[in-house]
Amino acid sequence: MTDRIETHLGTTEEGQMAQEQANTSTTASDVAATSAEDSDAVRTSGGDPDDLNPVIIELENVNVYYDDFHAVSDVSLPIREREITAFIGPSGCGKSTVLRCLNRMNDLIESARVEGGVNYHGVDLYGPNIDPVEVRRRIGMVFQKPNPFPKSIYDNVAFGPKIAGYKGNMDDLVEQSLDRAALWDEVKDKLDESAYALSGGQQQRLCIARAIATSPDVVLMDEPASALDPIATLRIEELMYELKAEYTIIIVTHNMQQAGRVSDRTAFFSVDIQDDGERTGRLVEFSETATLFTTPEKQETEDYITGRFG
Amino acid sequence: MTTQPITAQELAGDPKRRRKETRVKAVFMVAGFTSIAISIAIIVSLAGEAWNFISQVELSALWTLGWFPRRGLYDIPTLVIATTIISIIAMIVAIPLGLGAAAYLAEYATPRARKWLKPTIEVLAGIPSVVLGFWALTFISPEIVQRIFTSSKPFTMLAAGLGVGVLITPLVATVSEDAMRAVPLSLREASYGLGANKATTVRKVVFPAAISGIVASLILALSRAIGETMIVFMAAGAVGGAIRTWNPLEPGQTMTAAIASLATGSDQVAGEGLAFQSLFFVGLLLFLLTLALNSISNRVVRKYRETY
């Protein structure tokens, strides 16, 4: 299991190239992607910009407020299709807040207000007439603490498709989703048992199966392994790497090694503390993971990844 | 570094403190066992007189036209039927109103709306039942029941049932709301994250997860409805006695009202020889009914509970 991940790290460049060549379809967002990515491409010198995966979500000057409190300031970054993008940074830097902007989970907090553009396939998710329910069916989410429903394993996976009015064979879909989440073999004989009978790591994989059962485009993961032991963590990381073939994954993590192991690109957030004690998060640096961890552009990033701060 | 040896006496502690500990424990134990003792005392006193009644009464008098204890007619089914009808009507009012209010308070209401709505409902729960009984008699009966059923009498089981329904609605609302709010936010987030809207989340996630609390609130409300005396006594009529009927537009007497109407107003229960003892029998029946209800609900809750 570890071998595979290490191999992956060693061959990031090649793997990406292969994937990029495989992905030749051109959509409207490609155009936006390449133009928006020009400056970044120069900096990371990652070859021809045309070879990059298309941008699926583009954040433009995103600001988040809770009432008068300015939680996140001016975040702009592109998320590319079929890549794993990691958000790292110290506590309170707003990385989870930014993640929750991407599927409008912040709507659940009444005082939260999002300014700026979150463009998904070029459509502003905060535009008028956008139904957060539709957004969340396309942009799924896995949470920090495993949160299966107090229902059977089967019903957990079938929940999303059922409410979306899925017409196909539910049994097949449940099997397929559990299989993709690398859980099928462990639970195939106890689908009717409560999800709470599973271990923490299994529960989190069940939550991943539940999230991908609705066939989303993008899966957001908010510190998905922080409540798990190291073995379960590796399991989840390996799973993320496998899921990358089909899904765009954005992961928030406290664990820099984890970001280094699994992600293609990393965004480093930091927090400014004002005189009145207000803490505002901001994006410090965003580039390919290998670059960010070896030759970061900003001193602040280097201080953080070398453990001098945070 | 040398450690001083410790004697067993030093670790034995202060005997005074240990004695105090024992005394405190005894006080709490007495408090706990008193309630059990009272329950047993109630059953014993009920059972004794109830046995006197059932052993002396002519069995044919237990199955007659109606409940007229002063004339020696003790038709128990009359009382059970009236209790059933009034409880059903009350639950028909309280289930949708109470659960609806609970769902609104727990899931939909803004904090501002909740801030004044919840205390208001709690005030409603505090209204003395005699006030609600009067209201059932002077408002529900003439303004609602008699307007819809123009030929109905001023005293009906329907009016009393609606009054009891109003009485128990706040109970259902507040207890259910607490159960729904206790459902962890993470489950709601999971549901919303899968593209569920609010209505689906409430129906498919919050409700099932809160079901044990919700059922508990309904059982509590039903027990309260069965045990409610004053509203029925005032609004259902038939104080002197009742004819057996399933028609809610007729007057009726519940088990509680039957006890109240006989054992009131003087130091002696008026009527034929066994009237006094009959009340104990009815009381015991009432006690057993609520006991059965509680154990059934416990079983139901255990079966359908979704533990989180």
Coordinates of C-alpha atoms in Angstrom, one line a residue:
Chain A
M1 CA 0.0 0.0 0.0
T2 CA 2.8 2.4 1.0
D3 CA 4.8 1.3 -2.0
R4 CA 2.1 2.4 -4.4
I5 CA 1.9 5.8 -2.9
E6 CA 5.6 6.3 -3.0
T7 CA 5.8 5.1 -6.5
H8 CA 3.1 7.6 -7.3
L9 CA 5.1 10.4 -5.8
G10 CA 8.1 9.4 -7.8
T11 CA 6.3 9.4 -11.0
T12 CA 4.0 12.3 -10.6
E13 CA 5.2 14.1 -13.7
E14 CA 4.9 11.1 -16.0
G15 CA 1.5 10.0 -14.5
Q16 CA 0.2 13.4 -15.1
M17 CA 1.4 13.6 -18.6
A18 CA -0.2 10.3 -19.4
Q19 CA -3.4 11.4 -17.9
E20 CA -3.4 14.8 -19.6
Q21 CA -2.8 13.1 -23.0
A22 CA -5.7 10.8 -22.3
N23 CA -7.9 13.7 -21.5
T24 CA -8.2 15.4 -24.9
S25 CA -11.9 16.5 -24.7
T26 CA -12.3 20.2 -25.0
T27 CA -15.0 22.0 -23.1
A28 CA -15.9 25.6 -22.7
S29 CA -14.0 25.7 -19.5
D30 CA -10.8 24.7 -21.2
V31 CA -10.5 28.1 -22.7
A32 CA -11.0 29.9 -19.5
A33 CA -8.6 27.4 -17.9
T34 CA -5.6 28.1 -20.2
S35 CA -5.9 31.8 -20.0
A36 CA -6.3 31.9 -16.3
E37 CA -3.4 29.5 -15.8
D38 CA -0.8 31.4 -17.9
S39 CA 0.9 33.2 -15.0
D40 CA 0.9 30.0 -12.9
A41 CA 2.3 28.0 -15.7
V42 CA 5.3 30.3 -16.1
R43 CA 6.1 30.1 -12.4
T44 CA 5.8 26.4 -12.1
S45 CA 7.5 25.9 -15.5
G46 CA 5.5 22.6 -15.8
G47 CA 5.8 22.5 -19.6
D48 CA 3.3 23.6 -22.1
P49 CA 0.1 25.0 -20.6
D50 CA -2.0 23.2 -23.1
D51 CA -1.1 19.9 -21.5
L52 CA -2.6 20.8 -18.2
N53 CA -6.0 19.4 -17.2
P54 CA -8.8 21.8 -17.7
V55 CA -9.9 24.0 -14.9
I56 CA -13.2 22.8 -13.4
I57 CA -13.6 25.3 -10.5
E58 CA -12.1 28.8 -10.6
L59 CA -12.1 30.9 -7.4
E60 CA -11.9 34.6 -8.1
N61 CA -11.3 37.0 -5.3
V62 CA -13.4 35.0 -2.8
N63 CA -14.0 36.7 0.5
V64 CA -16.0 35.1 3.3
Y65 CA -17.6 36.9 6.2
Y66 CA -19.4 35.7 9.2
D67 CA -21.5 38.8 10.0
D68 CA -18.8 41.5 10.3
F69 CA -16.0 39.1 10.8
H70 CA -13.8 38.8 7.7
A71 CA -12.8 35.1 7.8
V72 CA -11.2 34.7 4.4
S73 CA -9.7 37.4 2.2
D74 CA -9.3 37.5 -1.5
V75 CA -8.6 33.9 -2.5
S76 CA -8.1 33.2 -6.2
L77 CA -7.1 29.8 -7.5
P78 CA -8.0 27.3 -10.2
I79 CA -8.9 23.7 -9.5
R80 CA -8.1 21.3 -12.2
E81 CA -10.1 18.3 -13.3
R82 CA -9.0 14.8 -12.2
E83 CA -6.4 16.1 -9.9
I84 CA -6.1 16.2 -6.2
T85 CA -5.7 19.7 -4.9
A86 CA -4.7 20.0 -1.2
F87 CA -5.4 23.0 1.1
I88 CA -2.9 23.2 3.9
G89 CA -2.2 25.8 6.6
P90 CA -2.4 26.4 10.3
S91 CA -5.6 26.3 12.3
G92 CA -8.0 29.1 11.6
C93 CA -6.5 30.0 8.2
G94 CA -9.9 29.5 6.5
K95 CA -9.0 26.4 4.4
S96 CA -12.2 24.6 5.5
T97 CA -14.2 27.7 5.0
V98 CA -12.9 28.0 1.4
L99 CA -13.7 24.3 0.8
R100 CA -17.2 24.8 2.1
C101 CA -17.7 27.6 -0.4
L102 CA -17.3 25.2 -3.3
N103 CA -20.5 23.3 -2.7
R104 CA -22.3 26.1 -0.8
M105 CA -22.2 24.3 2.5
N106 CA -21.6 27.7 4.1
D107 CA -25.3 28.4 3.3
L108 CA -26.1 26.4 6.3
I109 CA -24.5 29.0 8.5
E110 CA -26.9 31.8 8.6
S111 CA -24.3 34.6 9.3
A112 CA -22.0 33.4 6.5
R113 CA -21.6 35.6 3.4
V114 CA -19.5 34.8 0.3
E115 CA -18.3 37.5 -2.1
G116 CA -16.4 37.0 -5.3
G117 CA -16.8 34.4 -7.9
V118 CA -16.8 30.6 -7.5
N119 CA -17.1 29.5 -11.1
Y120 CA -17.8 25.9 -11.7
H121 CA -17.6 25.0 -15.4
G122 CA -17.7 28.8 -15.9
V123 CA -21.0 29.2 -14.0
D124 CA -21.0 31.3 -10.9
L125 CA -22.2 29.1 -8.0
Y126 CA -23.3 32.1 -6.1
G127 CA -25.2 33.6 -9.0
P128 CA -29.0 34.1 -8.9
N129 CA -31.2 31.1 -9.5
I130 CA -28.5 28.7 -8.5
D131 CA -30.0 25.9 -6.3
P132 CA -27.5 24.7 -3.7
V133 CA -29.2 21.3 -3.9
E134 CA -28.2 20.9 -7.5
V135 CA -24.7 22.1 -6.7
R136 CA -24.3 19.6 -4.0
R137 CA -25.4 16.7 -6.2
R138 CA -22.5 17.5 -8.5
I139 CA -20.0 18.5 -5.9
G140 CA -20.1 15.9 -3.1
M141 CA -18.5 16.1 0.3
V142 CA -16.7 13.9 2.9
F143 CA -16.4 15.3 6.3
Q144 CA -13.8 15.4 9.0
K145 CA -15.5 13.0 11.4
P146 CA -17.1 9.9 9.7
N147 CA -20.8 10.7 9.8
P148 CA -22.7 7.8 8.4
F149 CA -26.5 7.9 8.9
P150 CA -27.8 5.7 11.7
K151 CA -29.1 3.3 9.0
S152 CA -27.9 0.2 7.4
I153 CA -24.8 0.1 5.2
Y154 CA -26.9 -0.3 2.1
D155 CA -29.3 2.5 3.0
N156 CA -26.4 4.8 3.6
V157 CA -25.0 4.3 0.1
A158 CA -28.5 4.3 -1.5
F159 CA -29.6 7.6 0.3
G160 CA -28.2 10.0 -2.3
P161 CA -29.3 8.2 -5.4
K162 CA -32.7 7.6 -3.9
I163 CA -33.4 11.2 -3.2
A164 CA -32.1 12.2 -6.6
G165 CA -34.7 9.8 -8.1
Y166 CA -32.2 7.2 -9.4
K167 CA -34.0 4.8 -11.8
G168 CA -31.4 2.1 -12.4
N169 CA -30.6 -1.0 -10.4
M170 CA -29.9 0.2 -6.9
D171 CA -28.2 -3.0 -5.8
D172 CA -25.7 -2.7 -8.6
L173 CA -25.1 0.9 -7.8
V174 CA -24.5 0.2 -4.1
E175 CA -22.1 -2.6 -4.9
Q176 CA -20.3 -0.5 -7.5
S177 CA -19.9 2.5 -5.1
L178 CA -18.8 0.3 -2.2
D179 CA -16.3 -1.4 -4.6
R180 CA -14.9 1.9 -5.7
A181 CA -14.5 3.0 -2.1
A182 CA -12.6 -0.3 -1.5
L183 CA -15.1 -1.4 1.1
W184 CA -17.2 -4.0 -0.8
D185 CA -15.2 -7.1 0.3
E186 CA -15.4 -6.1 3.9
V187 CA -19.2 -5.4 4.0
K188 CA -20.8 -7.5 1.3
D189 CA -22.2 -10.0 3.8
K190 CA -23.6 -7.4 6.2
L191 CA -25.2 -4.8 4.0
D192 CA -28.2 -4.8 6.3
E193 CA -26.2 -4.1 9.5
S194 CA -26.0 -0.7 11.0
A195 CA -23.2 1.5 9.6
Y196 CA -22.3 2.1 13.2
A197 CA -21.0 -1.4 13.6
L198 CA -18.1 -0.5 11.3
S199 CA -14.7 0.8 12.5
G200 CA -13.9 4.4 12.1
G201 CA -11.8 3.9 8.9
Q202 CA -14.5 1.7 7.4
Q203 CA -17.1 4.3 8.3
Q204 CA -15.1 7.0 6.5
R205 CA -14.8 4.8 3.4
L206 CA -18.6 4.2 3.6
C207 CA -19.0 8.0 3.6
I208 CA -16.8 8.2 0.5
A209 CA -18.9 5.4 -1.1
R210 CA -22.0 7.4 -0.2
A211 CA -20.6 10.5 -1.7
I212 CA -19.6 8.9 -5.0
A213 CA -22.9 7.0 -5.3
T214 CA -24.5 10.1 -6.6
S215 CA -21.8 10.3 -9.3
P216 CA -20.5 13.7 -8.6
D217 CA -17.9 15.6 -10.6
V218 CA -16.0 16.8 -7.7
V219 CA -15.5 15.4 -4.2
L220 CA -14.6 17.7 -1.4
M221 CA -12.8 16.1 1.6
D222 CA -12.5 18.1 4.8
E223 CA -9.6 16.5 6.7
P224 CA -11.1 13.1 5.9
A225 CA -8.4 11.2 7.8
S226 CA -7.8 13.3 10.8
A227 CA -10.0 11.1 13.1
L228 CA -8.4 7.9 11.9
D229 CA -5.4 5.8 12.9
P230 CA -2.3 5.7 10.6
I231 CA -3.3 2.5 8.8
A232 CA -6.8 3.6 8.1
T233 CA -5.3 7.0 6.9
L234 CA -3.1 5.3 4.4
R235 CA -6.1 3.3 3.2
I236 CA -8.0 6.5 2.6
E237 CA -5.0 8.1 0.9
E238 CA -4.6 5.2 -1.4
L239 CA -8.3 5.4 -2.2
M240 CA -8.1 9.1 -3.0
Y241 CA -5.3 8.3 -5.5
E242 CA -7.5 5.7 -7.2
L243 CA -10.5 7.9 -7.3
K244 CA -8.5 10.6 -9.0
A245 CA -9.0 8.7 -12.3
E246 CA -12.6 9.6 -12.3
Y247 CA -13.1 12.5 -9.9
T248 CA -11.7 15.8 -9.1
I249 CA -10.7 15.8 -5.4
I250 CA -10.1 18.7 -3.1
I251 CA -8.8 17.9 0.3
V252 CA -8.2 20.0 3.3
T253 CA -5.6 18.6 5.6
H254 CA -3.6 19.5 8.7
N255 CA -1.1 16.9 7.8
M256 CA 1.6 18.2 5.4
Q257 CA 3.0 14.7 4.8
Q258 CA -0.4 13.7 3.6
A259 CA -0.7 16.7 1.2
G260 CA 2.8 15.7 0.0
R261 CA 1.8 12.1 -0.5
V262 CA -1.5 12.5 -2.3
S263 CA -1.9 15.8 -4.0
D264 CA -0.9 17.2 -7.4
R265 CA -1.3 20.8 -6.3
T266 CA -1.2 22.4 -3.0
A267 CA -2.6 25.7 -1.8
F268 CA -0.9 27.1 1.4
F269 CA -3.2 29.3 3.5
S270 CA -2.1 31.5 6.4
V271 CA -3.8 33.7 8.8
D272 CA -3.3 37.4 9.6
I273 CA -4.1 38.5 13.1
Q274 CA -5.2 42.1 13.3
D275 CA -4.7 44.4 16.2
D276 CA -8.2 43.8 17.4
G277 CA -7.7 40.0 17.4
E278 CA -9.6 39.4 14.3
R279 CA -8.2 36.5 12.3
T280 CA -8.4 36.6 8.6
G281 CA -7.2 33.8 6.4
R282 CA -5.6 34.3 3.0
L283 CA -3.9 32.3 0.3
V284 CA -0.2 32.5 0.4
E285 CA 1.0 30.3 -2.3
F286 CA -0.5 27.9 -4.8
S287 CA 1.6 25.6 -7.0
E288 CA 2.4 22.0 -7.9
T289 CA 2.9 20.0 -4.7
A290 CA 6.4 19.0 -5.5
T291 CA 7.4 22.6 -6.2
L292 CA 5.7 24.0 -3.1
F293 CA 7.4 21.5 -0.8
T294 CA 10.9 21.7 -2.4
T295 CA 11.3 25.2 -3.7
P296 CA 8.5 27.4 -2.2
E297 CA 8.4 30.9 -3.5
K298 CA 7.5 32.6 -0.3
Q299 CA 9.5 32.6 2.9
E300 CA 6.2 32.1 4.9
T301 CA 5.6 28.9 3.1
E302 CA 9.0 27.6 3.7
D303 CA 8.8 28.5 7.4
Y304 CA 5.6 26.5 7.7
I305 CA 6.6 23.4 5.8
T306 CA 9.9 23.3 7.6
G307 CA 8.1 23.5 10.9
R308 CA 9.3 26.9 12.0
F309 CA 5.8 28.2 12.3
G310 CA 2.3 26.8 12.9
Chain B
M1 CA 16.6 10.4 46.2
T2 CA 14.9 8.4 49.0
T3 CA 11.2 8.0 49.5
Q4 CA 9.7 8.0 52.9
P5 CA 7.9 4.7 53.7
I6 CA 4.1 5.1 54.0
T7 CA 2.1 3.5 56.7
A8 CA -1.3 1.8 56.0
Q9 CA -2.8 4.2 58.5
E10 CA -1.8 7.3 56.4
L11 CA -3.6 5.9 53.4
A12 CA -6.7 4.8 55.3
G13 CA -8.1 8.3 55.2
D14 CA -10.3 10.2 57.6
P15 CA -13.0 8.0 59.2
K16 CA -15.2 11.1 59.6
R17 CA -15.2 11.7 55.9
R18 CA -16.1 8.2 55.1
R19 CA -19.0 8.3 57.5
K20 CA -20.3 11.4 55.8
E21 CA -20.0 9.7 52.5
T22 CA -22.2 6.9 53.8
R23 CA -24.8 9.3 55.2
V24 CA -25.1 11.2 51.9
K25 CA -25.5 7.9 50.1
A26 CA -28.3 6.9 52.6
V27 CA -30.2 10.1 52.0
F28 CA -30.2 9.6 48.3
M29 CA -31.2 6.0 48.6
V30 CA -34.2 6.9 50.8
A31 CA -35.3 9.5 48.2
G32 CA -35.1 6.9 45.5
F33 CA -36.9 4.2 47.3
T34 CA -39.6 6.5 48.6
S35 CA -41.1 6.8 45.1
I36 CA -41.1 3.1 44.8
A37 CA -42.8 2.7 48.1
I38 CA -45.5 5.2 47.2
S39 CA -46.2 3.4 43.9
I40 CA -46.5 0.1 45.8
A41 CA -48.8 1.8 48.4
I42 CA -51.0 3.1 45.6
I43 CA -51.3 -0.3 44.0
V44 CA -52.1 -2.0 47.3
S45 CA -54.8 0.5 48.3
L46 CA -56.4 0.4 44.8
A47 CA -56.2 -3.4 44.6
G48 CA -57.8 -4.0 48.0
E49 CA -61.0 -2.1 47.4
A50 CA -61.0 -3.1 43.7
W51 CA -61.1 -6.7 44.9
N52 CA -63.9 -5.9 47.3
F53 CA -65.8 -4.4 44.4
I54 CA -65.3 -7.2 41.9
S55 CA -66.0 -10.0 44.4
Q56 CA -69.2 -8.4 45.6
V57 CA -70.7 -6.9 42.5
E58 CA -73.2 -8.8 40.4
L59 CA -71.3 -9.6 37.2
S60 CA -74.3 -8.7 35.1
A61 CA -74.0 -5.2 36.4
L62 CA -70.6 -4.8 34.7
W63 CA -72.1 -5.1 31.2
T64 CA -75.3 -3.0 30.9
L65 CA -76.6 0.1 29.1
G66 CA -74.2 2.5 30.7
W67 CA -72.4 3.8 33.7
F68 CA -74.9 4.7 36.4
P69 CA -73.1 3.8 39.7
R70 CA -75.8 5.4 41.8
R71 CA -78.3 3.0 40.4
G72 CA -76.0 0.0 40.6
L73 CA -75.1 -0.1 36.9
Y74 CA -71.3 -0.3 36.5
D75 CA -70.8 -0.7 32.7
I76 CA -67.1 -0.5 32.5
P77 CA -67.0 -0.5 28.7
T78 CA -68.8 2.9 28.7
L79 CA -65.9 4.5 30.4
V80 CA -63.2 2.7 28.4
I81 CA -64.9 3.7 25.1
A82 CA -65.3 7.3 26.2
T83 CA -61.7 7.4 27.3
T84 CA -60.6 5.9 23.9
I85 CA -62.7 8.3 21.8
I86 CA -61.5 11.4 23.7
S87 CA -57.8 10.2 23.6
I88 CA -58.0 9.5 19.8
I89 CA -59.5 12.9 19.1
A90 CA -56.9 14.5 21.2
M91 CA -54.1 12.7 19.4
I92 CA -55.6 13.6 16.0
V93 CA -55.2 17.2 17.1
A94 CA -51.9 16.9 18.8
I95 CA -49.8 14.7 16.4
P96 CA -49.9 17.0 13.4
L97 CA -49.9 20.2 15.3
G98 CA -47.3 19.1 17.8
L99 CA -44.9 17.4 15.4
G100 CA -45.3 20.2 12.9
A101 CA -44.5 22.8 15.5
A102 CA -41.5 20.7 16.6
A103 CA -40.2 20.4 13.1
Y104 CA -40.6 24.1 12.4
L105 CA -38.9 25.0 15.7
A106 CA -36.1 22.6 15.3
E107 CA -35.3 22.9 11.6
Y108 CA -36.9 25.9 10.0
A109 CA -37.4 28.7 12.4
T110 CA -34.8 31.5 12.5
P111 CA -33.2 31.9 15.9
R112 CA -35.2 35.1 16.3
A113 CA -38.6 33.4 15.6
R114 CA -37.6 30.5 17.8
K115 CA -36.8 32.9 20.6
W116 CA -40.3 34.0 21.1
L117 CA -42.2 31.0 19.7
K118 CA -40.7 28.4 22.1
P119 CA -41.6 30.3 25.3
T120 CA -45.1 30.9 24.0
I121 CA -45.6 27.2 23.4
E122 CA -44.3 26.5 26.9
V123 CA -46.7 29.0 28.4
L124 CA -49.5 27.2 26.6
A125 CA -48.3 24.0 28.3
G126 CA -48.7 25.8 31.6
I127 CA -52.3 26.7 31.3
P128 CA -54.3 25.0 34.1
S129 CA -56.6 22.4 32.6
V130 CA -59.6 23.9 34.3
V131 CA -59.1 27.0 32.2
L132 CA -58.9 24.9 29.1
G133 CA -62.0 23.0 30.2
F134 CA -63.9 26.2 30.5
W135 CA -62.6 27.3 27.1
A136 CA -63.7 24.0 25.6
L137 CA -67.1 24.5 27.0
T138 CA -67.6 28.2 26.1
F139 CA -65.6 28.4 22.8
I140 CA -64.8 25.0 21.2
S141 CA -68.3 23.6 21.8
P142 CA -70.5 26.5 20.5
E143 CA -68.0 28.1 18.0
I144 CA -66.6 25.0 16.4
V145 CA -68.5 21.8 17.2
Q146 CA -72.0 23.2 17.1
R147 CA -71.2 25.3 13.9
I148 CA -70.0 22.2 12.0
F149 CA -72.5 19.8 13.5
T150 CA -75.5 22.1 13.9
S151 CA -77.7 19.6 15.7
S152 CA -75.1 18.5 18.3
K153 CA -75.5 19.1 22.0
P154 CA -73.5 21.6 24.0
F155 CA -71.8 18.8 25.9
T156 CA -70.0 16.4 23.6
M157 CA -67.0 14.1 23.7
L158 CA -65.8 15.8 20.5
A159 CA -65.5 19.2 22.2
A160 CA -63.8 17.6 25.2
G161 CA -61.4 15.7 22.9
L162 CA -60.4 18.9 21.0
G163 CA -59.8 20.6 24.4
V164 CA -57.6 17.8 25.5
G165 CA -55.8 17.9 22.2
V166 CA -55.0 21.6 22.7
L167 CA -53.7 20.6 26.2
I168 CA -51.3 18.0 25.0
T169 CA -50.1 19.7 21.8
P170 CA -47.4 21.7 23.6
L171 CA -46.2 18.6 25.3
V172 CA -45.7 16.8 21.9
A173 CA -44.1 19.9 20.4
T174 CA -41.5 20.6 23.1
V175 CA -40.4 17.0 23.8
S176 CA -40.2 16.2 20.1
E177 CA -38.4 19.4 19.4
D178 CA -35.8 18.5 22.0
A179 CA -35.4 15.1 20.4
M180 CA -34.9 16.6 16.9
R181 CA -32.5 19.2 18.1
A182 CA -30.4 16.5 19.7
V183 CA -29.8 14.9 16.3
P184 CA -26.1 15.8 15.6
L185 CA -25.5 18.5 13.0
S186 CA -23.1 16.2 11.3
L187 CA -26.0 14.0 10.1
R188 CA -27.8 17.0 8.6
E189 CA -24.6 18.1 6.9
A190 CA -24.2 14.6 5.5
S191 CA -27.7 14.8 4.1
Y192 CA -27.3 18.3 2.6
G193 CA -23.9 17.3 1.2
L194 CA -25.6 14.6 -0.7
G195 CA -27.9 17.1 -2.3
A196 CA -30.9 16.6 -0.1
N197 CA -33.2 19.6 0.5
K198 CA -34.5 20.6 3.9
A199 CA -37.8 18.7 3.6
T200 CA -36.0 15.5 2.7
T201 CA -33.4 16.0 5.4
V202 CA -36.2 16.4 8.0
R203 CA -38.2 13.4 6.8
K204 CA -35.4 10.9 6.0
V205 CA -32.6 11.8 8.5
V206 CA -33.8 14.0 11.4
F207 CA -37.1 12.2 12.0
P208 CA -35.8 8.6 12.0
A209 CA -32.8 9.6 14.2
A210 CA -35.1 11.3 16.6
I211 CA -37.9 8.7 16.5
S212 CA -37.3 7.4 20.0
G213 CA -37.8 10.8 21.5
I214 CA -40.8 11.5 19.2
V215 CA -42.5 8.3 20.2
A216 CA -41.8 9.0 23.8
S217 CA -43.4 12.4 23.4
L218 CA -46.5 10.8 21.9
I219 CA -46.8 8.2 24.6
L220 CA -46.4 10.9 27.3
A221 CA -49.1 12.9 25.5
L222 CA -51.4 9.9 25.3
S223 CA -50.9 9.1 28.9
R224 CA -51.7 12.7 29.7
A225 CA -54.8 12.5 27.5
I226 CA -56.1 9.3 29.2
G227 CA -55.4 10.8 32.6
E228 CA -56.8 14.2 31.9
T229 CA -59.9 14.9 34.1
M230 CA -60.9 18.5 34.3
I231 CA -61.5 19.2 30.7
V232 CA -63.6 16.1 30.2
F233 CA -65.4 16.6 33.4
M234 CA -66.5 20.1 32.3
A235 CA -67.0 19.8 28.6
A236 CA -68.1 16.2 28.0
G237 CA -71.2 16.3 30.2
A238 CA -72.8 13.2 31.5
V239 CA -71.7 13.9 35.0
G240 CA -74.5 11.9 36.6
G241 CA -73.8 8.8 34.4
A242 CA -73.4 7.9 30.8
I243 CA -75.0 5.7 28.2
R244 CA -72.6 3.5 26.3
T245 CA -71.9 5.1 22.9
W246 CA -69.2 5.3 20.2
N247 CA -70.7 8.6 18.9
P248 CA -68.3 11.5 19.7
L249 CA -71.2 13.9 19.3
E250 CA -72.9 12.5 22.4
P251 CA -72.0 13.3 26.0
G252 CA -69.7 10.8 27.6
Q253 CA -67.8 10.0 30.8
T254 CA -64.2 8.9 30.8
M255 CA -62.7 6.8 33.6
T256 CA -61.1 9.8 35.2
A257 CA -64.3 11.9 35.0
A258 CA -66.3 9.0 36.5
I259 CA -64.1 9.0 39.5
A260 CA -64.1 12.7 39.9
S261 CA -67.9 13.1 39.5
L262 CA -68.6 10.6 42.3
A263 CA -65.8 11.3 44.7
T264 CA -66.4 15.0 44.9
G265 CA -68.3 17.6 46.8
S266 CA -68.9 15.7 50.0
D267 CA -67.0 13.5 52.5
Q268 CA -69.0 10.6 51.4
V269 CA -69.6 9.0 48.0
A270 CA -73.3 9.1 47.4
G271 CA -75.1 6.2 45.8
E272 CA -75.7 2.6 46.0
G273 CA -73.6 0.3 48.2
L274 CA -70.7 -0.5 45.9
A275 CA -70.3 2.9 44.2
F276 CA -67.4 3.8 46.4
Q277 CA -65.5 0.5 45.7
S278 CA -66.2 0.8 42.0
L279 CA -64.0 3.9 41.8
F280 CA -61.0 1.9 43.0
F281 CA -61.7 -0.6 40.4
V282 CA -61.8 2.0 37.7
G283 CA -58.6 3.6 39.2
L284 CA -56.8 0.3 39.0
L285 CA -57.9 -0.2 35.4
L286 CA -56.5 3.3 34.6
F287 CA -53.3 2.5 36.3
L288 CA -52.9 -0.8 34.4
L289 CA -53.7 0.9 31.1
T290 CA -51.0 3.5 31.4
L291 CA -48.6 0.9 32.6
A292 CA -49.3 -1.3 29.5
L293 CA -48.9 1.8 27.3
N294 CA -45.5 2.6 28.7
S295 CA -44.2 -0.9 28.3
I296 CA -45.5 -1.2 24.7
S297 CA -43.9 2.1 23.8
N298 CA -40.6 1.0 25.3
R299 CA -40.6 -2.0 23.1
V300 CA -41.6 0.0 20.0
V301 CA -38.9 2.5 20.6
R302 CA -36.2 -0.1 21.1
K303 CA -37.2 -1.8 17.8
Y304 CA -37.2 1.3 15.6
R305 CA -34.6 3.4 17.2
E306 CA -31.7 4.7 15.1
T307 CA -29.0 5.2 17.5
Y308 CA -26.5 7.8 16.6

